[in-house]
Amino acid sequence: MQKRYLFTPGPTPVPPEVLEAVGAPVVHHRSPDFKPVYERVLARLREVCRTESDVLLFAASGTGAFESAVANLVSPGEPHLVVSAGNFGERWAAMLAAYGADLDVLRYAWGETPAAGDLRARLQEREAKAVWLVHSETSTGVVADVRELAAAAKEAGSLVVVDAVSSLGAVPCETDAWGLDVVVSGSQKALMCPPGLGLAAVSEPALAAAGSSPRFYFDWQRTRRAQRKLDAPFTPPVSLVAGLDVALGLLLEEGLEAAFERHVRLGRAARAGVKALGLELFSPDEDRSAVVTAVRAPEGIDSGAIVQGVRDRFGITIANGQGDLKGRIFRLGHIGWFDVFDIVTQIAAVELVLADLGAAVERGVAVTAALEAFAAAPARA
Ligand code: PLP
């Protein structure tokens, strides 16, 4: 028997209260057993997204919510601009290309932070119906300044679509205040649920800007009409919705601001621990990097060996790099149902495995550094 720990940046650990709700007897989605739950979930999602607009819920992973945005907004041949600095920016680009958009990509090296000035300049050269952004680029640990990027896109008259799959509920994402037209996310990250629910907060201008691509299951108007009557257009995954209800209740009970502050502190703890191990951070050493801490493997060690080592020795799942970063970085997740002991567990395990692998680590200092960074001054002045 080996205890298992899930420390990836999605899926993330799920609180027992949520699992209990997911495991409760199945109810009928058109019955009074479900409708109040559905209504509460839709209202809580608006609260978490900080929007007055409808938040549309789909039985799909986050990529399904992506596809809803592309299928509803894009017409073949229409100009669109993707800002990409990692795996998920590339996913937007690939999907827009698949739908025949006339695509421009403002492309950064993986690990760079997109700059609003670059976006402004690019939109002056070539207009775009919509700008497609990634809030938290889970492949690199960079959290972009979506507020600034959205402002640049708005100045140019473009709609703003944001991938908030790994950011919603972990770092501030002000849908209405920042003028975000579409925010897509998924259940299995900071929302503390199993995978399987995708969501899209959709503004009136975005609904009015519908394109001509074929769509059916992901048609926003169909889902919106049905949701407004609390009558889902297709059988919803009632068990996941019941779990999401409990999870959102926990998040809102903690308070969004308190949750954001906790994530800032978790990020600080992870970075302090990593640096005390003598390792180099790949993700930026800044409070905004509150979702996942990406770390360069020491010279001569494949990051896959670290990932496998913590798994084999301790039952801990952390993440390897993606794409070209596979083997070069590893990623410590800290979104959703995480506390400081989840960070020190990861740090201690990495320390032990690095020593096994022959790396020169100073023993016994990293956990203390992580705990001290977590406890330090308030995250926000
Ligand atoms: N976007 C980001 C930033 C993600 O982290 C993920 C999940 O890994 C996705 C999109 C894709 O979501 P899913 O795997 O739920 O389809």
mmCIF file of C-alpha atoms and ligand atoms in Angstrom:
data_model
loop_
_atom_site.group_PDB
_atom_site.id
_atom_site.type_symbol
_atom_site.label_atom_id
_atom_site.label_comp_id
_atom_site.label_asym_id
_atom_site.label_seq_id
_atom_site.Cartn_x
_atom_site.Cartn_y
_atom_site.Cartn_z
ATOM 1 C CA MET A 1 0.000 0.000 0.000
ATOM 2 C CA GLN A 2 1.273 3.451 -0.887
ATOM 3 C CA LYS A 3 -0.466 6.733 -0.133
ATOM 4 C CA ARG A 4 -1.051 8.736 -3.335
ATOM 5 C CA TYR A 5 -0.713 12.478 -3.704
ATOM 6 C CA LEU A 6 -1.953 14.445 -6.705
ATOM 7 C CA PHE A 7 0.129 17.611 -7.030
ATOM 8 C CA THR A 8 -0.290 18.430 -10.717
ATOM 9 C CA PRO A 9 -1.704 21.725 -12.034
ATOM 10 C CA GLY A 10 -4.821 19.833 -13.113
ATOM 11 C CA PRO A 11 -6.459 17.612 -12.364
ATOM 12 C CA THR A 12 -6.115 18.696 -8.754
ATOM 13 C CA PRO A 13 -7.086 17.122 -5.437
ATOM 14 C CA VAL A 14 -10.821 17.112 -4.732
ATOM 15 C CA PRO A 15 -12.127 17.766 -1.192
ATOM 16 C CA PRO A 16 -14.030 14.866 0.426
ATOM 17 C CA GLU A 17 -17.272 16.889 0.660
ATOM 18 C CA VAL A 18 -17.150 17.298 -3.114
ATOM 19 C CA LEU A 19 -16.459 13.605 -3.698
ATOM 20 C CA GLU A 20 -19.367 12.742 -1.435
ATOM 21 C CA ALA A 21 -21.702 14.902 -3.531
ATOM 22 C CA VAL A 22 -20.349 13.387 -6.753
ATOM 23 C CA GLY A 23 -20.999 9.904 -5.336
ATOM 24 C CA ALA A 24 -24.578 10.595 -4.201
ATOM 25 C CA PRO A 25 -27.446 8.810 -6.001
ATOM 26 C CA VAL A 26 -28.082 10.119 -9.499
ATOM 27 C CA VAL A 27 -31.104 12.402 -9.860
ATOM 28 C CA HIS A 28 -33.096 13.317 -12.940
ATOM 29 C CA HIS A 29 -32.004 16.547 -14.558
ATOM 30 C CA ARG A 30 -35.555 17.765 -15.229
ATOM 31 C CA SER A 31 -36.775 17.045 -11.708
ATOM 32 C CA PRO A 32 -36.976 19.242 -8.613
ATOM 33 C CA ASP A 33 -34.073 17.187 -7.238
ATOM 34 C CA PHE A 34 -31.722 18.836 -9.712
ATOM 35 C CA LYS A 35 -33.100 22.246 -10.671
ATOM 36 C CA PRO A 36 -32.215 24.072 -7.423
ATOM 37 C CA VAL A 37 -28.684 22.667 -7.618
ATOM 38 C CA TYR A 38 -28.374 23.757 -11.243
ATOM 39 C CA GLU A 39 -29.684 27.223 -10.429
ATOM 40 C CA ARG A 40 -27.251 27.611 -7.531
ATOM 41 C CA VAL A 41 -24.289 26.418 -9.603
ATOM 42 C CA LEU A 42 -25.049 28.854 -12.415
ATOM 43 C CA ALA A 43 -25.378 31.728 -9.926
ATOM 44 C CA ARG A 44 -22.172 30.726 -8.107
ATOM 45 C CA LEU A 45 -20.309 30.502 -11.398
ATOM 46 C CA ARG A 46 -21.318 34.076 -12.197
ATOM 47 C CA GLU A 47 -19.989 35.089 -8.795
ATOM 48 C CA VAL A 48 -16.683 33.291 -9.307
ATOM 49 C CA CYS A 49 -16.315 34.709 -12.834
ATOM 50 C CA ARG A 50 -17.352 38.103 -11.508
ATOM 51 C CA THR A 51 -19.862 38.665 -14.265
ATOM 52 C CA GLU A 52 -23.506 39.543 -14.743
ATOM 53 C CA SER A 53 -23.528 37.615 -18.015
ATOM 54 C CA ASP A 54 -24.586 34.009 -18.437
ATOM 55 C CA VAL A 55 -22.026 31.354 -17.677
ATOM 56 C CA LEU A 56 -22.743 28.435 -19.991
ATOM 57 C CA LEU A 57 -21.984 24.965 -18.697
ATOM 58 C CA PHE A 58 -20.979 22.062 -20.935
ATOM 59 C CA ALA A 59 -20.247 18.388 -20.399
ATOM 60 C CA ALA A 60 -16.708 18.695 -21.700
ATOM 61 C CA SER A 61 -13.185 19.339 -20.522
ATOM 62 C CA GLY A 62 -11.769 22.853 -20.796
ATOM 63 C CA THR A 63 -10.932 22.251 -24.445
ATOM 64 C CA GLY A 64 -14.644 21.731 -25.141
ATOM 65 C CA ALA A 65 -15.304 25.182 -23.693
ATOM 66 C CA PHE A 66 -12.515 26.445 -26.011
ATOM 67 C CA GLU A 67 -14.266 24.837 -28.933
ATOM 68 C CA SER A 68 -17.580 26.445 -27.984
ATOM 69 C CA ALA A 69 -15.901 29.850 -28.255
ATOM 70 C CA VAL A 70 -14.286 29.090 -31.600
ATOM 71 C CA ALA A 71 -17.402 27.473 -33.090
ATOM 72 C CA ASN A 72 -19.608 30.389 -32.048
ATOM 73 C CA LEU A 73 -17.328 33.306 -32.874
ATOM 74 C CA VAL A 74 -15.337 32.317 -35.932
ATOM 75 C CA SER A 75 -16.338 32.419 -39.582
ATOM 76 C CA PRO A 76 -13.931 31.016 -42.178
ATOM 77 C CA GLY A 77 -11.623 33.689 -43.584
ATOM 78 C CA GLU A 78 -12.203 36.132 -40.745
ATOM 79 C CA PRO A 79 -9.163 37.827 -39.128
ATOM 80 C CA HIS A 80 -8.313 36.692 -35.593
ATOM 81 C CA LEU A 81 -5.244 37.146 -33.415
ATOM 82 C CA VAL A 82 -3.920 34.613 -30.913
ATOM 83 C CA VAL A 83 -1.368 35.605 -28.277
ATOM 84 C CA SER A 84 0.705 32.503 -27.621
ATOM 85 C CA ALA A 85 3.556 31.872 -25.182
ATOM 86 C CA GLY A 86 3.094 28.179 -24.509
ATOM 87 C CA ASN A 87 1.136 25.013 -25.089
ATOM 88 C CA PHE A 88 -2.331 26.462 -24.540
ATOM 89 C CA GLY A 89 -1.795 29.512 -26.706
ATOM 90 C CA GLU A 90 -0.783 27.041 -29.407
ATOM 91 C CA ARG A 91 -4.034 25.166 -28.760
ATOM 92 C CA TRP A 92 -6.064 28.306 -29.469
ATOM 93 C CA ALA A 93 -4.066 28.806 -32.668
ATOM 94 C CA ALA A 94 -4.533 25.209 -33.823
ATOM 95 C CA MET A 95 -8.269 25.321 -33.169
ATOM 96 C CA LEU A 96 -8.770 28.648 -34.921
ATOM 97 C CA ALA A 97 -6.809 27.303 -37.886
ATOM 98 C CA ALA A 98 -9.015 24.196 -37.914
ATOM 99 C CA TYR A 99 -12.078 26.448 -38.171
ATOM 100 C CA GLY A 100 -10.554 28.307 -41.101
ATOM 101 C CA ALA A 101 -9.839 31.663 -39.436
ATOM 102 C CA ASP A 102 -7.462 34.056 -41.168
ATOM 103 C CA LEU A 103 -5.059 33.673 -38.310
ATOM 104 C CA ASP A 104 -2.335 35.916 -36.963
ATOM 105 C CA VAL A 105 -0.266 34.749 -33.995
ATOM 106 C CA LEU A 106 1.661 37.065 -31.678
ATOM 107 C CA ARG A 107 4.089 34.375 -30.649
ATOM 108 C CA TYR A 108 6.534 34.449 -27.760
ATOM 109 C CA ALA A 109 9.096 31.884 -26.674
ATOM 110 C CA TRP A 110 7.607 29.513 -24.095
ATOM 111 C CA GLY A 111 8.118 31.061 -20.675
ATOM 112 C CA GLU A 112 7.952 34.685 -21.805
ATOM 113 C CA THR A 113 5.243 37.005 -20.530
ATOM 114 C CA PRO A 114 3.072 38.634 -23.224
ATOM 115 C CA ALA A 115 3.211 42.441 -23.228
ATOM 116 C CA ALA A 116 0.271 44.750 -23.903
ATOM 117 C CA GLY A 117 2.515 47.074 -25.936
ATOM 118 C CA ASP A 118 3.320 44.270 -28.395
ATOM 119 C CA LEU A 119 -0.370 43.462 -28.747
ATOM 120 C CA ARG A 120 -1.269 47.097 -29.334
ATOM 121 C CA ALA A 121 1.374 47.376 -32.067
ATOM 122 C CA ARG A 122 0.266 44.139 -33.723
ATOM 123 C CA LEU A 123 -3.372 45.230 -33.817
ATOM 124 C CA GLN A 124 -2.356 48.483 -35.468
ATOM 125 C CA GLU A 125 -0.759 46.484 -38.271
ATOM 126 C CA ARG A 126 -3.699 44.140 -38.701
ATOM 127 C CA GLU A 127 -7.145 44.257 -37.157
ATOM 128 C CA ALA A 128 -8.759 41.208 -35.589
ATOM 129 C CA LYS A 129 -12.360 40.357 -34.820
ATOM 130 C CA ALA A 130 -11.207 38.769 -31.573
ATOM 131 C CA VAL A 131 -7.996 38.467 -29.592
ATOM 132 C CA TRP A 132 -7.496 35.062 -27.978
ATOM 133 C CA LEU A 133 -5.531 35.072 -24.730
ATOM 134 C CA VAL A 134 -4.289 32.614 -22.131
ATOM 135 C CA HIS A 135 -4.508 33.884 -18.579
ATOM 136 C CA SER A 136 -2.440 31.236 -16.806
ATOM 137 C CA GLU A 137 -0.181 29.381 -19.239
ATOM 138 C CA THR A 138 -0.009 26.115 -17.309
ATOM 139 C CA SER A 139 2.826 24.795 -19.482
ATOM 140 C CA THR A 140 5.224 27.522 -18.296
ATOM 141 C CA GLY A 141 3.823 28.895 -15.030
ATOM 142 C CA VAL A 142 3.416 32.402 -16.472
ATOM 143 C CA VAL A 143 0.269 34.284 -15.476
ATOM 144 C CA ALA A 144 -0.304 37.054 -17.999
ATOM 145 C CA ASP A 145 -1.604 40.511 -17.173
ATOM 146 C CA VAL A 146 -4.967 39.910 -18.809
ATOM 147 C CA ARG A 147 -6.334 43.220 -17.652
ATOM 148 C CA GLU A 148 -3.666 45.124 -19.624
ATOM 149 C CA LEU A 149 -3.853 42.830 -22.631
ATOM 150 C CA ALA A 150 -7.643 43.100 -22.729
ATOM 151 C CA ALA A 151 -7.439 46.885 -22.564
ATOM 152 C CA ALA A 152 -5.111 46.901 -25.599
ATOM 153 C CA ALA A 153 -7.475 44.622 -27.533
ATOM 154 C CA LYS A 154 -10.512 46.725 -26.632
ATOM 155 C CA GLU A 155 -8.791 49.919 -27.810
ATOM 156 C CA ALA A 156 -8.497 48.285 -31.221
ATOM 157 C CA GLY A 157 -12.169 47.256 -31.193
ATOM 158 C CA SER A 158 -11.531 43.515 -30.874
ATOM 159 C CA LEU A 159 -13.455 41.072 -28.755
ATOM 160 C CA VAL A 160 -11.422 39.473 -25.970
ATOM 161 C CA VAL A 161 -11.519 35.726 -25.346
ATOM 162 C CA VAL A 162 -9.609 34.350 -22.352
ATOM 163 C CA ASP A 163 -8.498 30.842 -21.463
ATOM 164 C CA ALA A 164 -8.919 30.881 -17.690
ATOM 165 C CA VAL A 165 -8.800 27.106 -17.336
ATOM 166 C CA SER A 166 -6.064 27.130 -14.701
ATOM 167 C CA SER A 167 -6.609 30.637 -13.338
ATOM 168 C CA LEU A 168 -10.301 30.933 -12.475
ATOM 169 C CA GLY A 169 -10.629 30.798 -8.696
ATOM 170 C CA ALA A 170 -6.863 30.968 -8.119
ATOM 171 C CA VAL A 171 -5.885 34.434 -9.332
ATOM 172 C CA PRO A 172 -8.113 37.471 -9.969
ATOM 173 C CA CYS A 173 -10.108 37.218 -13.191
ATOM 174 C CA GLU A 174 -12.521 40.139 -13.398
ATOM 175 C CA THR A 175 -14.700 39.265 -16.357
ATOM 176 C CA ASP A 176 -16.916 42.362 -16.401
ATOM 177 C CA ALA A 177 -14.553 44.919 -14.860
ATOM 178 C CA TRP A 178 -11.801 44.082 -17.348
ATOM 179 C CA GLY A 179 -14.171 43.884 -20.311
ATOM 180 C CA LEU A 180 -13.524 40.215 -21.064
ATOM 181 C CA ASP A 181 -16.080 39.069 -23.627
ATOM 182 C CA VAL A 182 -15.559 35.356 -23.176
ATOM 183 C CA VAL A 183 -13.886 33.506 -20.306
ATOM 184 C CA VAL A 184 -13.550 29.741 -20.581
ATOM 185 C CA SER A 185 -12.575 27.347 -17.839
ATOM 186 C CA GLY A 186 -12.877 23.790 -16.577
ATOM 187 C CA SER A 187 -13.851 22.000 -13.391
ATOM 188 C CA GLN A 188 -10.622 20.174 -12.568
ATOM 189 C CA LYS A 189 -8.280 22.963 -11.511
ATOM 190 C CA ALA A 190 -8.938 25.715 -8.953
ATOM 191 C CA LEU A 191 -12.627 24.773 -8.938
ATOM 192 C CA MET A 192 -11.655 21.600 -7.026
ATOM 193 C CA CYS A 193 -13.813 19.129 -8.958
ATOM 194 C CA PRO A 194 -13.143 16.060 -11.059
ATOM 195 C CA PRO A 195 -12.569 16.721 -14.784
ATOM 196 C CA GLY A 196 -15.602 16.833 -17.065
ATOM 197 C CA LEU A 197 -17.246 20.248 -16.883
ATOM 198 C CA GLY A 198 -16.341 23.131 -19.174
ATOM 199 C CA LEU A 199 -17.741 26.603 -18.803
ATOM 200 C CA ALA A 200 -17.884 29.785 -20.832
ATOM 201 C CA ALA A 201 -18.878 33.201 -19.486
ATOM 202 C CA VAL A 202 -20.227 34.964 -22.567
ATOM 203 C CA SER A 203 -20.979 38.693 -22.896
ATOM 204 C CA GLU A 204 -23.797 40.191 -24.969
ATOM 205 C CA PRO A 205 -21.335 41.577 -27.568
ATOM 206 C CA ALA A 206 -19.852 38.102 -27.952
ATOM 207 C CA LEU A 207 -23.299 36.554 -28.420
ATOM 208 C CA ALA A 208 -24.124 39.219 -30.979
ATOM 209 C CA ALA A 209 -20.887 38.532 -32.880
ATOM 210 C CA ALA A 210 -21.781 34.944 -33.762
ATOM 211 C CA GLY A 211 -19.973 33.562 -36.785
ATOM 212 C CA SER A 212 -21.048 31.127 -39.466
ATOM 213 C CA SER A 213 -19.185 27.972 -38.391
ATOM 214 C CA PRO A 214 -21.358 24.891 -38.004
ATOM 215 C CA ARG A 215 -22.189 24.027 -34.412
ATOM 216 C CA PHE A 216 -24.821 22.137 -32.518
ATOM 217 C CA TYR A 217 -23.860 20.739 -29.099
ATOM 218 C CA PHE A 218 -21.741 23.815 -28.375
ATOM 219 C CA ASP A 219 -24.189 26.377 -29.747
ATOM 220 C CA TRP A 220 -24.210 29.171 -27.175
ATOM 221 C CA GLN A 221 -27.752 30.391 -27.906
ATOM 222 C CA ARG A 222 -29.209 26.907 -27.523
ATOM 223 C CA THR A 223 -27.506 26.426 -24.160
ATOM 224 C CA ARG A 224 -28.330 29.921 -22.977
ATOM 225 C CA ARG A 225 -32.026 29.613 -23.805
ATOM 226 C CA ALA A 226 -32.239 26.294 -21.996
ATOM 227 C CA GLN A 227 -30.201 27.364 -18.971
ATOM 228 C CA ARG A 228 -32.412 30.403 -18.480
ATOM 229 C CA LYS A 229 -35.338 28.012 -18.028
ATOM 230 C CA LEU A 230 -33.150 25.730 -15.844
ATOM 231 C CA ASP A 231 -33.783 23.105 -18.462
ATOM 232 C CA ALA A 232 -30.449 21.875 -19.821
ATOM 233 C CA PRO A 233 -30.511 21.264 -23.586
ATOM 234 C CA PHE A 234 -28.855 17.847 -23.200
ATOM 235 C CA THR A 235 -28.453 15.505 -20.250
ATOM 236 C CA PRO A 236 -25.962 17.265 -17.986
ATOM 237 C CA PRO A 237 -23.470 15.271 -15.886
ATOM 238 C CA VAL A 238 -25.665 15.717 -12.816
ATOM 239 C CA SER A 239 -23.127 14.157 -10.448
ATOM 240 C CA LEU A 240 -20.388 16.575 -11.499
ATOM 241 C CA VAL A 241 -22.776 19.506 -11.249
ATOM 242 C CA ALA A 242 -23.659 18.391 -7.702
ATOM 243 C CA GLY A 243 -19.948 18.244 -6.894
ATOM 244 C CA LEU A 244 -19.343 21.658 -8.427
ATOM 245 C CA ASP A 245 -22.124 23.090 -6.299
ATOM 246 C CA VAL A 246 -20.335 21.964 -3.132
ATOM 247 C CA ALA A 247 -16.900 23.011 -4.406
ATOM 248 C CA LEU A 248 -18.067 26.507 -5.369
ATOM 249 C CA GLY A 249 -19.734 26.767 -1.970
ATOM 250 C CA LEU A 250 -16.385 26.007 -0.315
ATOM 251 C CA LEU A 251 -14.570 28.525 -2.491
ATOM 252 C CA LEU A 252 -17.093 31.279 -1.843
ATOM 253 C CA GLU A 253 -17.159 30.476 1.850
ATOM 254 C CA GLU A 254 -13.391 30.989 1.963
ATOM 255 C CA GLY A 255 -13.930 34.133 -0.111
ATOM 256 C CA LEU A 256 -12.389 34.809 -3.493
ATOM 257 C CA GLU A 257 -9.950 37.393 -2.151
ATOM 258 C CA ALA A 258 -8.823 35.025 0.600
ATOM 259 C CA ALA A 259 -8.383 32.261 -1.979
ATOM 260 C CA PHE A 260 -6.285 34.547 -4.193
ATOM 261 C CA GLU A 261 -4.130 35.474 -1.203
ATOM 262 C CA ARG A 262 -3.682 31.809 -0.273
ATOM 263 C CA HIS A 263 -2.542 31.056 -3.811
ATOM 264 C CA VAL A 264 -0.034 33.920 -3.720
ATOM 265 C CA ARG A 265 1.392 32.518 -0.493
ATOM 266 C CA LEU A 266 1.519 28.992 -1.903
ATOM 267 C CA GLY A 267 3.440 30.271 -4.921
ATOM 268 C CA ARG A 268 5.863 32.117 -2.671
ATOM 269 C CA ALA A 269 6.409 29.006 -0.588
ATOM 270 C CA ALA A 270 7.048 26.846 -3.650
ATOM 271 C CA ARG A 271 9.525 29.306 -5.145
ATOM 272 C CA ALA A 272 11.372 29.803 -1.865
ATOM 273 C CA GLY A 273 11.672 26.040 -1.403
ATOM 274 C CA VAL A 274 12.902 25.488 -4.940
ATOM 275 C CA LYS A 275 15.507 28.231 -4.659
ATOM 276 C CA ALA A 276 16.710 26.888 -1.311
ATOM 277 C CA LEU A 277 17.288 23.569 -3.057
ATOM 278 C CA GLY A 278 19.688 25.424 -5.338
ATOM 279 C CA LEU A 279 17.431 24.958 -8.372
ATOM 280 C CA GLU A 280 16.594 27.544 -10.997
ATOM 281 C CA LEU A 281 13.028 28.686 -11.487
ATOM 282 C CA PHE A 282 11.605 28.541 -15.000
ATOM 283 C CA SER A 283 8.407 30.414 -14.144
ATOM 284 C CA PRO A 284 8.783 34.062 -13.100
ATOM 285 C CA ASP A 285 9.737 34.777 -9.504
ATOM 286 C CA GLU A 286 6.746 37.005 -8.883
ATOM 287 C CA ASP A 287 3.522 36.865 -6.876
ATOM 288 C CA ARG A 288 1.411 36.526 -10.013
ATOM 289 C CA SER A 289 2.908 33.038 -10.570
ATOM 290 C CA ALA A 290 0.445 31.573 -8.103
ATOM 291 C CA VAL A 291 -0.826 28.616 -10.143
ATOM 292 C CA VAL A 292 2.123 26.373 -10.923
ATOM 293 C CA THR A 293 5.840 26.635 -10.208
ATOM 294 C CA ALA A 294 7.967 25.488 -13.128
ATOM 295 C CA VAL A 295 11.523 24.489 -12.264
ATOM 296 C CA ARG A 296 14.551 23.740 -14.440
ATOM 297 C CA ALA A 297 16.046 20.310 -13.834
ATOM 298 C CA PRO A 298 19.698 20.488 -12.746
ATOM 299 C CA GLU A 299 22.325 20.097 -15.458
ATOM 300 C CA GLY A 300 22.642 16.476 -16.523
ATOM 301 C CA ILE A 301 19.367 15.304 -14.946
ATOM 302 C CA ASP A 302 16.243 14.661 -17.014
ATOM 303 C CA SER A 303 13.195 16.177 -15.317
ATOM 304 C CA GLY A 304 11.352 12.973 -16.166
ATOM 305 C CA ALA A 305 13.627 11.139 -13.730
ATOM 306 C CA ILE A 306 12.552 13.518 -10.947
ATOM 307 C CA VAL A 307 8.871 13.104 -11.831
ATOM 308 C CA GLN A 308 9.253 9.348 -11.908
ATOM 309 C CA GLY A 309 11.368 9.303 -8.759
ATOM 310 C CA VAL A 310 8.804 11.094 -6.591
ATOM 311 C CA ARG A 311 6.124 8.854 -8.028
ATOM 312 C CA ASP A 312 7.940 5.580 -7.459
ATOM 313 C CA ARG A 313 9.329 6.420 -4.032
ATOM 314 C CA PHE A 314 6.478 8.402 -2.530
ATOM 315 C CA GLY A 315 3.329 7.993 -4.654
ATOM 316 C CA ILE A 316 3.469 11.698 -5.558
ATOM 317 C CA THR A 317 2.348 12.886 -8.979
ATOM 318 C CA ILE A 318 3.919 16.120 -10.196
ATOM 319 C CA ALA A 319 4.120 17.229 -13.835
ATOM 320 C CA ASN A 320 6.874 17.038 -16.429
ATOM 321 C CA GLY A 321 7.355 19.852 -18.939
ATOM 322 C CA GLN A 322 5.264 19.871 -22.127
ATOM 323 C CA GLY A 323 6.449 20.127 -25.727
ATOM 324 C CA ASP A 324 10.137 21.063 -25.996
ATOM 325 C CA LEU A 325 10.279 21.582 -22.238
ATOM 326 C CA LYS A 326 9.652 17.892 -21.602
ATOM 327 C CA GLY A 327 12.695 16.519 -19.802
ATOM 328 C CA ARG A 328 13.979 20.026 -19.044
ATOM 329 C CA ILE A 329 11.539 21.315 -16.437
ATOM 330 C CA PHE A 330 9.171 19.868 -13.872
ATOM 331 C CA ARG A 331 6.073 21.578 -12.531
ATOM 332 C CA LEU A 332 4.746 21.759 -8.989
ATOM 333 C CA GLY A 333 1.023 22.478 -8.897
ATOM 334 C CA HIS A 334 -0.664 24.586 -6.237
ATOM 335 C CA ILE A 335 -4.153 25.426 -7.455
ATOM 336 C CA GLY A 336 -7.396 24.674 -5.735
ATOM 337 C CA TRP A 337 -7.523 22.517 -2.645
ATOM 338 C CA PHE A 338 -3.891 23.041 -1.576
ATOM 339 C CA ASP A 339 -2.325 24.168 1.653
ATOM 340 C CA VAL A 340 1.274 24.802 2.687
ATOM 341 C CA PHE A 341 1.812 21.175 3.692
ATOM 342 C CA ASP A 342 1.117 20.148 0.112
ATOM 343 C CA ILE A 343 3.990 22.424 -0.896
ATOM 344 C CA VAL A 344 6.449 21.162 1.696
ATOM 345 C CA THR A 345 5.559 17.577 0.829
ATOM 346 C CA GLN A 346 6.449 18.247 -2.809
ATOM 347 C CA ILE A 347 9.638 20.102 -1.899
ATOM 348 C CA ALA A 348 10.802 17.433 0.555
ATOM 349 C CA ALA A 349 10.157 14.675 -1.967
ATOM 350 C CA VAL A 350 12.034 16.518 -4.722
ATOM 351 C CA GLU A 351 14.953 17.047 -2.338
ATOM 352 C CA LEU A 352 15.164 13.349 -1.516
ATOM 353 C CA VAL A 353 14.907 12.287 -5.146
ATOM 354 C CA LEU A 354 17.478 14.833 -6.319
ATOM 355 C CA ALA A 355 19.900 13.442 -3.747
ATOM 356 C CA ASP A 356 19.200 9.922 -5.079
ATOM 357 C CA LEU A 357 19.955 11.183 -8.563
ATOM 358 C CA GLY A 358 23.312 12.559 -7.454
ATOM 359 C CA ALA A 359 22.495 16.276 -7.521
ATOM 360 C CA ALA A 360 24.314 18.566 -5.100
ATOM 361 C CA VAL A 361 21.496 19.777 -2.850
ATOM 362 C CA GLU A 362 21.900 21.427 0.494
ATOM 363 C CA ARG A 363 19.889 19.131 2.749
ATOM 364 C CA GLY A 364 17.208 20.234 5.149
ATOM 365 C CA VAL A 365 16.877 23.916 4.255
ATOM 366 C CA ALA A 366 14.181 23.947 1.581
ATOM 367 C CA VAL A 367 11.194 22.976 3.705
ATOM 368 C CA THR A 368 12.061 25.668 6.245
ATOM 369 C CA ALA A 369 12.416 28.259 3.477
ATOM 370 C CA ALA A 370 9.005 27.275 2.091
ATOM 371 C CA LEU A 371 7.301 27.475 5.474
ATOM 372 C CA GLU A 372 8.874 30.849 6.203
ATOM 373 C CA ALA A 373 7.851 32.287 2.838
ATOM 374 C CA PHE A 374 4.287 31.106 3.375
ATOM 375 C CA ALA A 375 4.147 32.735 6.787
ATOM 376 C CA ALA A 376 5.779 36.014 5.719
ATOM 377 C CA ALA A 377 4.011 39.377 5.453
ATOM 378 C CA PRO A 378 0.516 39.595 3.972
ATOM 379 C CA ALA A 379 0.405 38.710 0.301
ATOM 380 C CA ARG A 380 -1.329 41.926 -0.684
ATOM 381 C CA ALA A 381 -0.572 45.312 0.781
HETATM 382 N N1 PLP B 1 -5.837 25.745 -21.001
HETATM 383 C C1 PLP B 1 -5.054 25.641 -19.920
HETATM 384 C C2 PLP B 1 -4.330 26.864 -19.449
HETATM 385 C C3 PLP B 1 -4.925 24.417 -19.255
HETATM 386 O O1 PLP B 1 -4.139 24.312 -18.184
HETATM 387 C C4 PLP B 1 -5.636 23.304 -19.750
HETATM 388 C C5 PLP B 1 -5.549 22.001 -19.077
HETATM 389 O O2 PLP B 1 -4.614 21.313 -18.992
HETATM 390 C C6 PLP B 1 -6.423 23.462 -20.883
HETATM 391 C C7 PLP B 1 -6.506 24.692 -21.484
HETATM 392 C C8 PLP B 1 -7.155 22.318 -21.491
HETATM 393 O O3 PLP B 1 -8.145 21.874 -20.654
HETATM 394 P P1 PLP B 1 -8.666 20.373 -20.699
HETATM 395 O O4 PLP B 1 -7.475 19.506 -20.504
HETATM 396 O O5 PLP B 1 -9.610 20.363 -19.531
HETATM 397 O O6 PLP B 1 -9.333 20.177 -21.986
#
